[in-house]
mmCIF file of N, CA and C in Angstrom:
data_model
loop_
_atom_site.group_PDB
_atom_site.id
_atom_site.type_symbol
_atom_site.label_atom_id
_atom_site.label_comp_id
_atom_site.label_asym_id
_atom_site.label_seq_id
_atom_site.Cartn_x
_atom_site.Cartn_y
_atom_site.Cartn_z
ATOM 1 N N GLU A 1 -6.857 -6.254 33.770
ATOM 2 C CA GLU A 1 -7.587 -5.028 34.057
ATOM 3 C C GLU A 1 -7.574 -4.123 32.840
ATOM 4 N N GLN A 2 -8.561 -3.302 32.713
ATOM 5 C CA GLN A 2 -8.671 -2.428 31.564
ATOM 6 C C GLN A 2 -7.689 -1.266 31.674
ATOM 7 N N GLY A 3 -7.082 -0.896 30.536
ATOM 8 C CA GLY A 3 -6.195 0.246 30.493
ATOM 9 C C GLY A 3 -4.760 -0.044 30.876
ATOM 10 N N MET A 4 -4.411 -1.328 31.020
ATOM 11 C CA MET A 4 -3.040 -1.676 31.394
ATOM 12 C C MET A 4 -2.366 -2.395 30.234
ATOM 13 N N LEU A 5 -1.065 -2.136 30.059
ATOM 14 C CA LEU A 5 -0.297 -2.873 29.077
ATOM 15 C C LEU A 5 0.112 -4.202 29.693
ATOM 16 N N LEU A 6 -0.088 -5.287 28.946
ATOM 17 C CA LEU A 6 0.215 -6.622 29.458
ATOM 18 C C LEU A 6 1.078 -7.382 28.467
ATOM 19 N N TRP A 7 1.964 -8.233 28.980
ATOM 20 C CA TRP A 7 2.685 -9.183 28.152
ATOM 21 C C TRP A 7 1.710 -10.273 27.746
ATOM 22 N N SER A 8 2.122 -11.146 26.838
ATOM 23 C CA SER A 8 1.228 -12.202 26.371
ATOM 24 C C SER A 8 0.876 -13.194 27.486
ATOM 25 N N ASN A 9 1.706 -13.274 28.524
ATOM 26 C CA ASN A 9 1.383 -14.168 29.638
ATOM 27 C C ASN A 9 0.601 -13.436 30.732
ATOM 28 N N HIS A 10 0.084 -12.253 30.388
ATOM 29 C CA HIS A 10 -0.756 -11.431 31.267
ATOM 30 C C HIS A 10 -0.016 -10.858 32.474
ATOM 31 N N ALA A 11 1.313 -10.781 32.379
ATOM 32 C CA ALA A 11 2.086 -10.085 33.409
ATOM 33 C C ALA A 11 2.078 -8.596 33.078
ATOM 34 N N ARG A 12 1.928 -7.762 34.072
ATOM 35 C CA ARG A 12 1.857 -6.313 33.864
ATOM 36 C C ARG A 12 3.191 -5.774 33.352
ATOM 37 N N VAL A 13 3.146 -4.826 32.428
ATOM 38 C CA VAL A 13 4.335 -4.204 31.857
ATOM 39 C C VAL A 13 4.620 -2.922 32.626
ATOM 40 N N GLU A 14 5.870 -2.748 33.034
ATOM 41 C CA GLU A 14 6.228 -1.534 33.760
ATOM 42 C C GLU A 14 6.777 -0.453 32.847
ATOM 43 N N GLY A 15 7.111 -0.809 31.632
ATOM 44 C CA GLY A 15 7.636 0.173 30.689
ATOM 45 C C GLY A 15 7.617 -0.399 29.290
ATOM 46 N N TYR A 16 7.868 0.440 28.314
ATOM 47 C CA TYR A 16 7.914 -0.002 26.922
ATOM 48 C C TYR A 16 8.928 0.874 26.212
ATOM 49 N N SER A 17 9.440 0.391 25.090
ATOM 50 C CA SER A 17 10.538 1.091 24.437
ATOM 51 C C SER A 17 10.090 2.031 23.325
ATOM 52 N N ASN A 18 8.901 1.854 22.771
ATOM 53 C CA ASN A 18 8.499 2.661 21.630
ATOM 54 C C ASN A 18 7.034 3.075 21.784
ATOM 55 N N PHE A 19 6.834 4.323 22.164
ATOM 56 C CA PHE A 19 5.486 4.820 22.407
ATOM 57 C C PHE A 19 4.658 4.841 21.117
ATOM 58 N N LEU A 20 5.290 5.169 19.963
ATOM 59 C CA LEU A 20 4.558 5.188 18.699
ATOM 60 C C LEU A 20 4.030 3.796 18.352
ATOM 61 N N TRP A 21 4.830 2.763 18.620
ATOM 62 C CA TRP A 21 4.381 1.393 18.352
ATOM 63 C C TRP A 21 3.161 1.062 19.219
ATOM 64 N N VAL A 22 3.187 1.474 20.466
ATOM 65 C CA VAL A 22 2.053 1.238 21.366
ATOM 66 C C VAL A 22 0.809 1.959 20.839
ATOM 67 N N LEU A 23 0.974 3.188 20.358
ATOM 68 C CA LEU A 23 -0.165 3.923 19.809
ATOM 69 C C LEU A 23 -0.722 3.244 18.556
ATOM 70 N N LEU A 24 0.163 2.790 17.671
ATOM 71 C CA LEU A 24 -0.297 2.107 16.458
ATOM 72 C C LEU A 24 -1.038 0.819 16.799
ATOM 73 N N GLN A 25 -0.513 0.068 17.757
ATOM 74 C CA GLN A 25 -1.180 -1.175 18.149
ATOM 75 C C GLN A 25 -2.510 -0.896 18.843
ATOM 76 N N THR A 26 -2.578 0.188 19.592
ATOM 77 C CA THR A 26 -3.834 0.566 20.227
ATOM 78 C C THR A 26 -4.879 0.904 19.170
ATOM 79 N N GLY A 27 -4.441 1.588 18.107
ATOM 80 C CA GLY A 27 -5.349 1.882 17.005
ATOM 81 C C GLY A 27 -5.864 0.622 16.330
ATOM 82 N N MET A 28 -4.964 -0.356 16.147
ATOM 83 C CA MET A 28 -5.375 -1.628 15.551
ATOM 84 C C MET A 28 -6.394 -2.340 16.448
ATOM 85 N N LEU A 29 -6.161 -2.306 17.746
ATOM 86 C CA LEU A 29 -7.124 -2.917 18.671
ATOM 87 C C LEU A 29 -8.453 -2.177 18.637
ATOM 88 N N GLY A 30 -8.384 -0.854 18.461
ATOM 89 C CA GLY A 30 -9.610 -0.069 18.351
ATOM 90 C C GLY A 30 -10.428 -0.434 17.119
ATOM 91 N N LEU A 31 -9.742 -0.931 16.083
ATOM 92 C CA LEU A 31 -10.419 -1.384 14.871
ATOM 93 C C LEU A 31 -10.828 -2.852 14.971
ATOM 94 N N HIS A 32 -10.661 -3.431 16.168
ATOM 95 C CA HIS A 32 -11.009 -4.834 16.440
ATOM 96 C C HIS A 32 -10.211 -5.800 15.571
ATOM 97 N N MET A 33 -8.935 -5.460 15.359
ATOM 98 C CA MET A 33 -8.048 -6.299 14.565
ATOM 99 C C MET A 33 -7.182 -7.145 15.486
ATOM 100 N N ASP A 34 -6.852 -8.336 15.038
ATOM 101 C CA ASP A 34 -5.961 -9.209 15.795
ATOM 102 C C ASP A 34 -4.616 -8.498 15.978
ATOM 103 N N PRO A 35 -4.086 -8.397 17.197
ATOM 104 C CA PRO A 35 -2.832 -7.671 17.428
ATOM 105 C C PRO A 35 -1.650 -8.227 16.627
ATOM 106 N N ASP A 36 -1.581 -9.544 16.448
ATOM 107 C CA ASP A 36 -0.480 -10.117 15.673
ATOM 108 C C ASP A 36 -0.569 -9.695 14.212
ATOM 109 N N LEU A 37 -1.755 -9.736 13.649
ATOM 110 C CA LEU A 37 -1.947 -9.321 12.267
ATOM 111 C C LEU A 37 -1.678 -7.827 12.119
ATOM 112 N N GLY A 38 -2.139 -7.032 13.073
ATOM 113 C CA GLY A 38 -1.889 -5.593 13.040
ATOM 114 C C GLY A 38 -0.406 -5.273 13.080
ATOM 115 N N ALA A 39 0.351 -6.000 13.900
ATOM 116 C CA ALA A 39 1.791 -5.774 13.981
ATOM 117 C C ALA A 39 2.463 -6.116 12.658
ATOM 118 N N LYS A 40 2.030 -7.192 12.014
ATOM 119 C CA LYS A 40 2.608 -7.572 10.718
ATOM 120 C C LYS A 40 2.290 -6.535 9.648
ATOM 121 N N ILE A 41 1.071 -6.022 9.651
ATOM 122 C CA ILE A 41 0.684 -5.015 8.663
ATOM 123 C C ILE A 41 1.498 -3.740 8.850
ATOM 124 N N VAL A 42 1.624 -3.278 10.084
ATOM 125 C CA VAL A 42 2.389 -2.058 10.352
ATOM 126 C C VAL A 42 3.862 -2.262 9.993
ATOM 127 N N SER A 43 4.419 -3.427 10.315
ATOM 128 C CA SER A 43 5.823 -3.705 9.997
ATOM 129 C C SER A 43 6.056 -3.742 8.493
ATOM 130 N N LEU A 44 5.171 -4.404 7.750
ATOM 131 C CA LEU A 44 5.308 -4.447 6.290
ATOM 132 C C LEU A 44 5.159 -3.062 5.671
ATOM 133 N N ALA A 45 4.209 -2.282 6.157
ATOM 134 C CA ALA A 45 4.024 -0.928 5.632
ATOM 135 C C ALA A 45 5.271 -0.078 5.897
ATOM 136 N N ALA A 46 5.863 -0.210 7.076
ATOM 137 C CA ALA A 46 7.078 0.538 7.396
ATOM 138 C C ALA A 46 8.247 0.094 6.513
ATOM 139 N N ALA A 47 8.373 -1.213 6.294
ATOM 140 C CA ALA A 47 9.458 -1.729 5.452
ATOM 141 C C ALA A 47 9.315 -1.231 4.013
ATOM 142 N N PHE A 48 8.096 -1.320 3.450
ATOM 143 C CA PHE A 48 7.887 -0.843 2.087
ATOM 144 C C PHE A 48 8.056 0.669 1.996
ATOM 145 N N GLY A 49 7.658 1.388 3.037
ATOM 146 C CA GLY A 49 7.870 2.833 3.059
ATOM 147 C C GLY A 49 9.344 3.195 3.047
ATOM 148 N N CYS A 50 10.150 2.458 3.798
ATOM 149 C CA CYS A 50 11.596 2.702 3.805
ATOM 150 C C CYS A 50 12.206 2.400 2.441
ATOM 151 N N LEU A 51 11.799 1.279 1.839
ATOM 152 C CA LEU A 51 12.314 0.930 0.512
ATOM 153 C C LEU A 51 11.901 1.970 -0.534
ATOM 154 N N TRP A 52 10.667 2.442 -0.466
ATOM 155 C CA TRP A 52 10.191 3.460 -1.395
ATOM 156 C C TRP A 52 10.993 4.751 -1.229
ATOM 157 N N TYR A 53 11.229 5.146 0.002
ATOM 158 C CA TYR A 53 11.992 6.367 0.266
ATOM 159 C C TYR A 53 13.417 6.230 -0.248
ATOM 160 N N LEU A 54 14.050 5.119 0.051
ATOM 161 C CA LEU A 54 15.433 4.925 -0.388
ATOM 162 C C LEU A 54 15.536 4.844 -1.901
ATOM 163 N N ASP A 55 14.574 4.234 -2.557
ATOM 164 C CA ASP A 55 14.586 4.147 -4.009
ATOM 165 C C ASP A 55 14.456 5.543 -4.620
ATOM 166 N N GLY A 56 13.586 6.359 -4.104
ATOM 167 C CA GLY A 56 13.422 7.723 -4.608
ATOM 168 C C GLY A 56 14.656 8.560 -4.367
ATOM 169 N N ASP A 57 15.301 8.386 -3.226
ATOM 170 C CA ASP A 57 16.511 9.135 -2.907
ATOM 171 C C ASP A 57 17.639 8.757 -3.860
ATOM 172 N N ARG A 58 17.760 7.481 -4.149
ATOM 173 C CA ARG A 58 18.811 7.018 -5.053
ATOM 174 C C ARG A 58 18.544 7.546 -6.467
ATOM 175 N N ALA A 59 17.308 7.567 -6.895
ATOM 176 C CA ALA A 59 16.962 8.066 -8.223
ATOM 177 C C ALA A 59 17.263 9.554 -8.337
ATOM 178 N N ARG A 60 16.952 10.325 -7.302
ATOM 179 C CA ARG A 60 17.251 11.760 -7.333
ATOM 180 C C ARG A 60 18.746 11.998 -7.401
ATOM 181 N N THR A 61 19.522 11.210 -6.662
ATOM 182 C CA THR A 61 20.972 11.366 -6.655
ATOM 183 C C THR A 61 21.542 11.049 -8.030
ATOM 184 N N ALA A 62 21.029 10.016 -8.689
ATOM 185 C CA ALA A 62 21.511 9.649 -10.018
ATOM 186 C C ALA A 62 21.185 10.734 -11.033
ATOM 187 N N VAL A 63 20.001 11.330 -10.940
ATOM 188 C CA VAL A 63 19.611 12.405 -11.875
ATOM 189 C C VAL A 63 20.480 13.623 -11.647
ATOM 190 N N ASP A 64 20.786 13.954 -10.414
ATOM 191 C CA ASP A 64 21.627 15.110 -10.108
ATOM 192 C C ASP A 64 23.024 14.953 -10.715
ATOM 193 N N LYS A 65 23.525 13.730 -10.767
ATOM 194 C CA LYS A 65 24.861 13.505 -11.319
ATOM 195 C C LYS A 65 24.874 13.627 -12.835
ATOM 196 N N VAL A 66 23.733 13.382 -13.493
ATOM 197 C CA VAL A 66 23.671 13.389 -14.953
ATOM 198 C C VAL A 66 23.400 14.789 -15.507
ATOM 199 N N LYS A 67 22.806 15.666 -14.714
ATOM 200 C CA LYS A 67 22.456 17.001 -15.185
ATOM 201 C C LYS A 67 23.718 17.751 -15.657
ATOM 202 N N PRO A 68 23.598 18.421 -16.804
ATOM 203 C CA PRO A 68 24.755 19.201 -17.265
ATOM 204 C C PRO A 68 24.952 20.438 -16.380
ATOM 205 N N SER A 69 26.172 20.831 -16.223
ATOM 206 C CA SER A 69 26.493 21.996 -15.384
ATOM 207 C C SER A 69 26.420 23.286 -16.163
#
């Protein structure tokens, strides 16, 4: 039925753990993208975003330690 969350075996879902993930996947479906491919793209983007953030944080910390007082 339209408007219902379903498992891959078409059993109805009574709940979900991450509303943001559901919204992102809904957006991917709205773009007519394969849900599996959309999930991989979102996961890779999140992983690279975390690595980018952590790399910048480490660089700032190293610069702060080198600055003369």
